[in-house]
Short mmCIF file of C-alpha atoms and ligand atoms in Angstrom, two decimals:
data_model
loop_
_atom_site.label_atom_id
_atom_site.label_comp_id
_atom_site.label_asym_id
_atom_site.label_seq_id
_atom_site.Cartn_x
_atom_site.Cartn_y
_atom_site.Cartn_z
CA MET A 1 4.34 -99.30 121.45
CA ALA A 2 6.85 -102.16 121.41
CA SER A 3 5.36 -105.49 122.48
CA THR A 4 6.64 -107.05 125.68
CA ASN A 5 6.95 -110.73 126.34
CA GLU A 6 5.12 -111.98 129.42
CA ILE A 7 6.50 -115.51 129.02
CA THR A 8 9.87 -116.47 127.58
CA VAL A 9 11.04 -120.06 127.36
CA GLU A 10 14.63 -120.71 126.29
CA SER A 11 16.14 -124.04 125.26
CA ILE A 12 14.00 -126.15 127.58
CA VAL A 13 14.86 -129.84 127.89
CA LYS A 14 12.67 -131.95 130.17
CA THR A 15 13.10 -135.68 130.64
CA TYR A 16 11.18 -138.23 132.70
CA GLY A 17 12.62 -141.40 134.22
CA LEU A 18 16.07 -142.21 135.48
CA ARG A 19 17.36 -145.27 133.65
CA HIS A 20 15.26 -145.18 130.49
CA LYS A 21 14.89 -141.51 129.84
CA ILE A 22 11.85 -140.18 128.01
CA VAL A 23 12.65 -136.84 126.42
CA ALA A 24 9.33 -135.01 126.75
CA ILE A 25 10.65 -131.55 125.78
CA ASP A 26 13.66 -131.33 123.52
CA ASN A 27 15.23 -127.86 123.25
CA VAL A 28 12.08 -125.75 123.00
CA SER A 29 12.16 -121.95 122.91
CA LEU A 30 9.16 -119.65 122.56
CA SER A 31 7.75 -116.37 123.80
CA VAL A 32 4.26 -115.06 124.48
CA GLU A 33 3.56 -111.35 124.11
CA HIS A 34 1.52 -109.31 126.59
CA GLY A 35 -2.23 -109.61 126.04
CA THR A 36 -1.97 -112.32 123.40
CA CYS A 37 -2.67 -116.04 123.25
CA THR A 38 -0.14 -118.60 122.09
CA SER A 39 -1.39 -122.14 121.61
CA LEU A 40 0.45 -125.43 121.72
CA VAL A 41 -0.70 -128.02 119.21
CA GLY A 42 0.49 -131.53 118.51
CA PRO A 43 -0.41 -135.22 118.63
CA ASN A 44 -0.77 -137.09 121.93
CA GLY A 45 2.56 -137.24 123.72
CA ALA A 46 4.03 -134.25 121.83
CA GLY A 47 4.93 -132.54 125.12
CA LYS A 48 2.20 -129.88 125.46
CA THR A 49 1.21 -130.63 129.06
CA THR A 50 4.82 -131.02 130.11
CA LEU A 51 5.66 -127.59 128.70
CA LEU A 52 2.73 -126.03 130.58
CA LYS A 53 3.96 -127.70 133.78
CA VAL A 54 7.46 -126.30 133.21
CA VAL A 55 6.19 -122.76 132.58
CA SER A 56 3.82 -122.88 135.57
CA GLY A 57 6.59 -124.00 137.88
CA LEU A 58 4.77 -127.24 138.69
CA THR A 59 7.94 -129.05 137.81
CA ASN A 60 11.37 -127.53 138.36
CA ARG A 61 13.54 -130.41 137.18
CA TYR A 62 14.45 -129.30 133.69
CA GLN A 63 17.26 -127.68 131.74
CA GLY A 64 16.94 -124.23 130.15
CA LYS A 65 15.40 -120.99 131.27
CA VAL A 66 11.82 -119.83 131.88
CA SER A 67 11.12 -116.13 132.48
CA VAL A 68 7.65 -114.97 133.42
CA ASN A 69 6.54 -111.44 134.14
CA GLY A 70 4.45 -111.61 137.30
CA ARG A 71 2.34 -114.52 138.42
CA VAL A 72 1.12 -117.36 136.18
CA SER A 73 -1.78 -119.65 136.99
CA LEU A 74 -2.36 -123.09 135.50
CA SER A 75 -5.78 -124.49 134.68
CA PRO A 76 -4.98 -128.22 134.44
CA GLU A 77 -7.06 -130.83 132.64
CA VAL A 78 -8.51 -131.93 135.98
CA SER A 79 -10.02 -129.15 138.10
CA VAL A 80 -8.16 -128.20 141.28
CA ASN A 81 -10.88 -126.02 142.80
CA PHE A 82 -12.44 -126.89 146.15
CA GLN A 83 -15.44 -129.07 145.33
CA PHE A 84 -17.45 -128.37 148.48
CA MET A 85 -17.18 -124.61 148.30
CA ASP A 86 -19.05 -122.25 145.99
CA ALA A 87 -17.35 -119.93 143.48
CA VAL A 88 -17.10 -116.95 145.84
CA GLU A 89 -15.63 -119.09 148.64
CA ASN A 90 -13.10 -120.57 146.22
CA ILE A 91 -11.79 -117.30 144.85
CA LEU A 92 -11.78 -115.59 148.26
CA TYR A 93 -9.71 -118.49 149.56
CA PHE A 94 -7.15 -118.21 146.72
CA SER A 95 -6.92 -114.41 147.00
CA LYS A 96 -6.20 -114.73 150.73
CA VAL A 97 -3.41 -117.23 150.04
CA VAL A 98 -1.58 -114.51 148.12
CA ASP A 99 -2.78 -111.72 150.42
CA ARG A 100 -4.85 -109.84 147.84
CA GLU A 101 -8.03 -107.84 148.34
CA ILE A 102 -10.52 -108.74 145.60
CA ASP A 103 -14.10 -107.98 144.66
CA PRO A 104 -15.52 -111.49 143.96
CA THR A 105 -18.55 -110.11 142.09
CA ASP A 106 -16.31 -108.15 139.74
CA ILE A 107 -14.12 -111.19 139.01
CA LEU A 108 -17.05 -113.57 138.53
CA LYS A 109 -18.67 -111.06 136.16
CA LYS A 110 -15.55 -111.15 133.98
CA VAL A 111 -15.95 -114.89 133.53
CA ASN A 112 -19.73 -114.78 133.24
CA LEU A 113 -20.23 -116.91 136.36
CA LEU A 114 -22.79 -115.28 138.58
CA LEU A 115 -24.04 -117.89 141.00
CA GLY A 116 -25.52 -118.10 144.42
CA LYS A 117 -24.47 -120.89 146.70
CA GLN A 118 -23.94 -123.71 144.19
CA GLN A 119 -21.05 -125.90 145.24
CA VAL A 120 -18.37 -126.66 142.67
CA TYR A 121 -18.92 -130.44 142.59
CA SER A 122 -22.23 -129.80 140.81
CA TYR A 123 -20.69 -127.55 138.15
CA SER A 124 -20.68 -128.37 134.46
CA LYS A 125 -17.27 -128.62 132.75
CA GLY A 126 -17.76 -125.17 131.23
CA MET A 127 -18.44 -123.63 134.65
CA LYS A 128 -15.33 -125.33 136.05
CA ARG A 129 -13.20 -123.78 133.31
CA LYS A 130 -14.68 -120.36 134.05
CA LEU A 131 -13.91 -120.80 137.74
CA ASP A 132 -10.32 -121.73 136.81
CA ILE A 133 -9.98 -118.37 135.07
CA ALA A 134 -11.65 -116.61 138.03
CA ARG A 135 -9.16 -118.32 140.35
CA ALA A 136 -6.28 -117.06 138.19
CA LEU A 137 -7.66 -113.51 138.31
CA SER A 138 -8.15 -113.67 142.08
CA LEU A 139 -4.51 -114.74 142.40
CA GLY A 140 -3.54 -111.66 140.37
CA ALA A 141 -2.07 -113.80 137.57
CA LYS A 142 -0.87 -111.86 134.54
CA SER A 143 -0.69 -115.04 132.48
CA ILE A 144 -3.12 -117.95 132.44
CA LEU A 145 -2.02 -121.38 131.22
CA MET A 146 -4.85 -123.70 130.14
CA ASP A 147 -4.52 -127.41 129.38
CA GLU A 148 -7.25 -128.68 127.02
CA PRO A 149 -9.75 -125.97 128.03
CA PHE A 150 -12.33 -127.00 125.41
CA ASP A 151 -12.25 -130.70 126.27
CA GLY A 152 -15.80 -131.96 126.87
CA LEU A 153 -17.41 -128.53 126.45
CA ASP A 154 -20.59 -128.22 124.41
CA PRO A 155 -20.58 -125.66 121.53
CA GLY A 156 -22.30 -122.98 123.64
CA ALA A 157 -19.88 -123.39 126.54
CA SER A 158 -16.95 -123.29 124.09
CA ASP A 159 -18.30 -120.07 122.54
CA ASP A 160 -18.56 -118.58 126.03
CA LEU A 161 -14.98 -119.54 126.87
CA VAL A 162 -13.72 -118.08 123.57
CA ASP A 163 -15.47 -114.76 124.38
CA ILE A 164 -14.07 -114.68 127.93
CA ILE A 165 -10.50 -115.37 126.77
CA ASN A 166 -10.72 -112.75 124.01
CA SER A 167 -12.12 -110.08 126.32
CA LEU A 168 -9.46 -110.77 128.97
CA LYS A 169 -6.75 -110.53 126.30
CA LYS A 170 -8.02 -107.00 125.61
CA GLU A 171 -7.55 -106.23 129.32
CA GLY A 172 -3.93 -107.35 129.03
CA VAL A 173 -4.16 -110.94 130.29
CA THR A 174 -1.80 -113.33 128.49
CA PHE A 175 -2.69 -116.93 127.61
CA LEU A 176 -0.69 -120.06 126.84
CA VAL A 177 -3.10 -122.82 125.87
CA SER A 178 -2.77 -126.46 124.87
CA SER A 179 -5.55 -128.00 122.82
CA HIS A 180 -6.52 -130.40 120.04
CA ASP A 181 -9.49 -128.20 119.08
CA LEU A 182 -8.06 -126.39 116.07
CA HIS A 183 -11.29 -124.50 115.36
CA ARG A 184 -11.50 -122.97 118.82
CA LEU A 185 -7.78 -122.25 118.78
CA THR A 186 -8.28 -120.29 115.57
CA ASP A 187 -10.79 -118.13 117.50
CA ILE A 188 -8.48 -117.31 120.41
CA SER A 189 -4.86 -117.64 119.24
CA ASP A 190 -2.45 -115.04 118.00
CA LYS A 191 0.32 -117.58 117.51
CA VAL A 192 0.33 -121.36 117.31
CA VAL A 193 3.35 -123.51 118.10
CA PHE A 194 3.30 -127.02 116.62
CA LEU A 195 5.11 -129.65 118.69
CA LYS A 196 6.24 -133.12 117.63
CA LYS A 197 8.11 -135.49 119.92
CA GLY A 198 9.00 -132.59 122.24
CA ARG A 199 10.34 -130.33 119.49
CA VAL A 200 8.92 -127.27 117.77
CA CYS A 201 8.15 -128.36 114.23
CA GLY A 202 6.08 -125.42 113.01
CA LEU A 203 4.91 -121.93 113.89
CA ARG A 204 1.93 -119.97 112.68
CA ASP A 205 1.12 -116.32 113.27
CA LEU A 206 -2.66 -116.09 112.94
CA ARG A 207 -2.47 -112.31 112.81
CA VAL A 208 -1.21 -112.81 109.26
CA ARG A 209 -4.49 -114.24 108.01
CA ASN A 210 -4.30 -113.95 104.27
CA THR A 211 -1.97 -116.83 103.43
CA LEU A 212 -3.32 -118.74 100.44
CA ILE A 213 -2.61 -122.25 99.25
CA ALA A 214 -2.65 -123.00 95.54
CA ASN A 215 -2.57 -126.53 94.15
CA PHE A 216 -1.12 -127.31 90.74
CA MET A 217 -1.15 -130.24 88.37
CA GLU A 218 2.37 -129.33 87.27
CA ASN A 219 4.55 -126.26 86.67
CA SER A 220 5.08 -125.42 90.38
CA VAL A 221 8.43 -123.86 89.51
CA LEU A 222 6.87 -121.61 86.90
CA ALA A 223 4.06 -120.79 89.37
CA ALA A 224 6.57 -119.82 92.05
CA ASP A 225 8.41 -117.53 89.58
CA LEU A 226 5.18 -115.88 88.48
CA LEU A 227 3.95 -115.40 92.06
CA GLU A 228 7.22 -113.74 93.01
CA GLN A 229 7.05 -111.51 89.94
CA MET A 230 3.57 -110.46 91.14
CA GLY A 231 4.99 -109.45 94.53
CA CYS A 232 3.62 -112.45 96.47
CA THR A 233 5.73 -113.95 99.28
CA ILE A 234 6.06 -117.72 99.17
CA THR A 235 5.97 -119.16 102.69
CA ASN A 236 5.93 -122.91 102.00
CA THR A 237 6.31 -125.28 99.11
CA GLY A 238 5.11 -128.85 98.91
CA LYS A 239 4.51 -131.43 96.21
CA GLY A 240 2.21 -129.70 93.72
CA GLU A 241 1.35 -126.86 96.07
CA LEU A 242 2.55 -123.43 97.13
CA HIS A 243 1.61 -121.37 100.18
CA PHE A 244 1.91 -117.64 99.63
CA ILE A 245 0.98 -114.28 101.07
CA PRO A 246 -0.58 -112.32 98.22
CA ASP A 247 0.53 -108.82 97.37
CA PRO A 248 -2.27 -106.77 99.06
CA ARG A 249 -2.71 -104.67 95.90
CA LEU A 250 -3.85 -107.71 93.92
CA LYS A 251 -7.15 -109.59 94.10
CA THR A 252 -6.95 -113.38 94.35
CA TRP A 253 -8.65 -113.83 90.96
CA GLU A 254 -6.07 -111.53 89.34
CA ILE A 255 -3.24 -113.66 90.70
CA ILE A 256 -4.82 -116.94 89.66
CA GLY A 257 -5.87 -115.54 86.27
CA ASN A 258 -2.29 -114.51 85.62
CA LEU A 259 -1.00 -117.97 86.54
CA ILE A 260 -3.52 -119.70 84.28
CA SER A 261 -2.92 -117.39 81.31
CA ASN A 262 0.80 -118.18 81.62
CA GLY A 263 0.15 -121.91 81.33
CA VAL A 264 0.05 -123.00 85.00
CA LYS A 265 -2.61 -125.66 85.62
CA VAL A 266 -4.18 -124.48 88.88
CA THR A 267 -6.44 -127.12 90.47
CA GLY A 268 -7.51 -125.26 93.61
CA VAL A 269 -6.95 -122.20 95.78
CA TYR A 270 -7.96 -121.84 99.41
CA ASN A 271 -7.07 -120.07 102.62
CA GLU A 272 -4.49 -121.68 104.87
CA THR A 273 -6.10 -122.82 108.14
CA LEU A 274 -4.83 -124.56 111.24
CA ASP A 275 -6.33 -127.77 109.83
CA SER A 276 -4.30 -127.48 106.63
CA ASP A 277 -1.21 -126.59 108.69
CA TYR A 278 -1.80 -129.65 110.86
CA ARG A 279 -2.14 -131.99 107.90
CA ARG A 280 0.94 -130.55 106.19
CA ILE A 281 3.08 -130.68 109.33
CA TYR A 282 2.03 -134.07 110.72
CA HIS A 283 0.86 -135.94 107.65
CA GLY A 284 2.85 -134.22 104.91
CA ASN A 285 -0.14 -133.45 102.70
CA LEU A 286 -3.22 -131.30 102.32
CA ASP A 287 -5.88 -133.77 101.21
P1 LIG B 1 -1.70 -135.34 125.22
O1 LIG B 1 -2.15 -134.63 123.96
O2 LIG B 1 -2.00 -136.78 125.20
O3 LIG B 1 -2.19 -134.65 126.46
P2 LIG B 1 0.92 -134.07 125.50
O4 LIG B 1 1.31 -133.43 124.21
O5 LIG B 1 0.34 -133.16 126.53
O6 LIG B 1 -0.08 -135.27 125.21
P3 LIG B 1 2.77 -134.91 127.54
O7 LIG B 1 1.70 -135.36 128.47
O8 LIG B 1 3.49 -133.67 127.88
O9 LIG B 1 2.21 -134.81 126.04
O10 LIG B 1 3.82 -136.10 127.39
C1 LIG B 1 5.05 -135.95 126.67
C2 LIG B 1 5.84 -137.25 126.84
O11 LIG B 1 6.26 -137.37 128.19
C3 LIG B 1 5.07 -138.51 126.51
O12 LIG B 1 5.96 -139.41 125.90
C4 LIG B 1 4.60 -139.00 127.86
O13 LIG B 1 4.45 -140.39 127.85
C5 LIG B 1 5.76 -138.58 128.75
N1 LIG B 1 5.34 -138.28 130.13
C6 LIG B 1 4.50 -137.32 130.52
N2 LIG B 1 4.36 -137.31 131.87
C7 LIG B 1 5.14 -138.31 132.33
C8 LIG B 1 5.45 -138.82 133.62
N3 LIG B 1 4.92 -138.28 134.72
N4 LIG B 1 6.30 -139.86 133.71
C9 LIG B 1 6.87 -140.40 132.61
N5 LIG B 1 6.63 -139.96 131.36
C10 LIG B 1 5.78 -138.93 131.20
#
């Protein structure tokens, strides 16, 4: 079945300020497929939150086009749930706002938040994030946008959130997430968009998981020729390093053995990760 995009962002430009304009988003386009998670990564000020605000409709002063299929719900860095209500009262309130009939128990089960009468002000950060997702489901959102969802969560709470997001993806919920937590993003993301000064400066499809990085003392050109002859696809080249997708018929040791026996001085081989992507994109190396 052909994949459908739940979110499409085309040539977005968003500025702040009147006299001294800050260009927060500078000609960004991206799409998020149904039932997948795309993550936004980048240093502070790269434009991640601004892009989430644009997609959620929280700000409408921008250039470009945003198309969303159905409702989207934003889980901002600071919780917007009613602090002096419990979880059931919160989600019943939000479902009524959009005139939907919901089964609160069913929704709270999906986010692993089965509580009695505990009011939200006493929730842990992890519980607040779960309630954000429950709120989105009670609103009937097809896409959930999350800004720094793992911020301040302990490892157990982060694991829980990863499981909830992954099981909702299987039910067809779509996620657009901003985070600095590259390890957790690896667990939930299908695609990662790297932003720098409001522009897209890199893309990674995590569904293609077998990209390798090889480091060389010298002979990178010879290495590239040999890799291509072996049917590998080179995806990136840097000083003394090559990123490549191996031919699936070959084992890694066969590829490296062939390079070495042809005189290439290989100093290391490892799997490409979001950390190595981050260092290459923002720091220009892979130390
Ligand atoms: P962080 O990782 O720190 O959350 P971010 O990638 O989410 O950063 P944004 O918060 O979107 O980045 O900010 C992008 C740029 O827009 C920054 O230069 C920031 O200073 C600026 N900016 C964001 N919000 C406003 C605002 N309300 N008024 C003026 N400038 C803003």
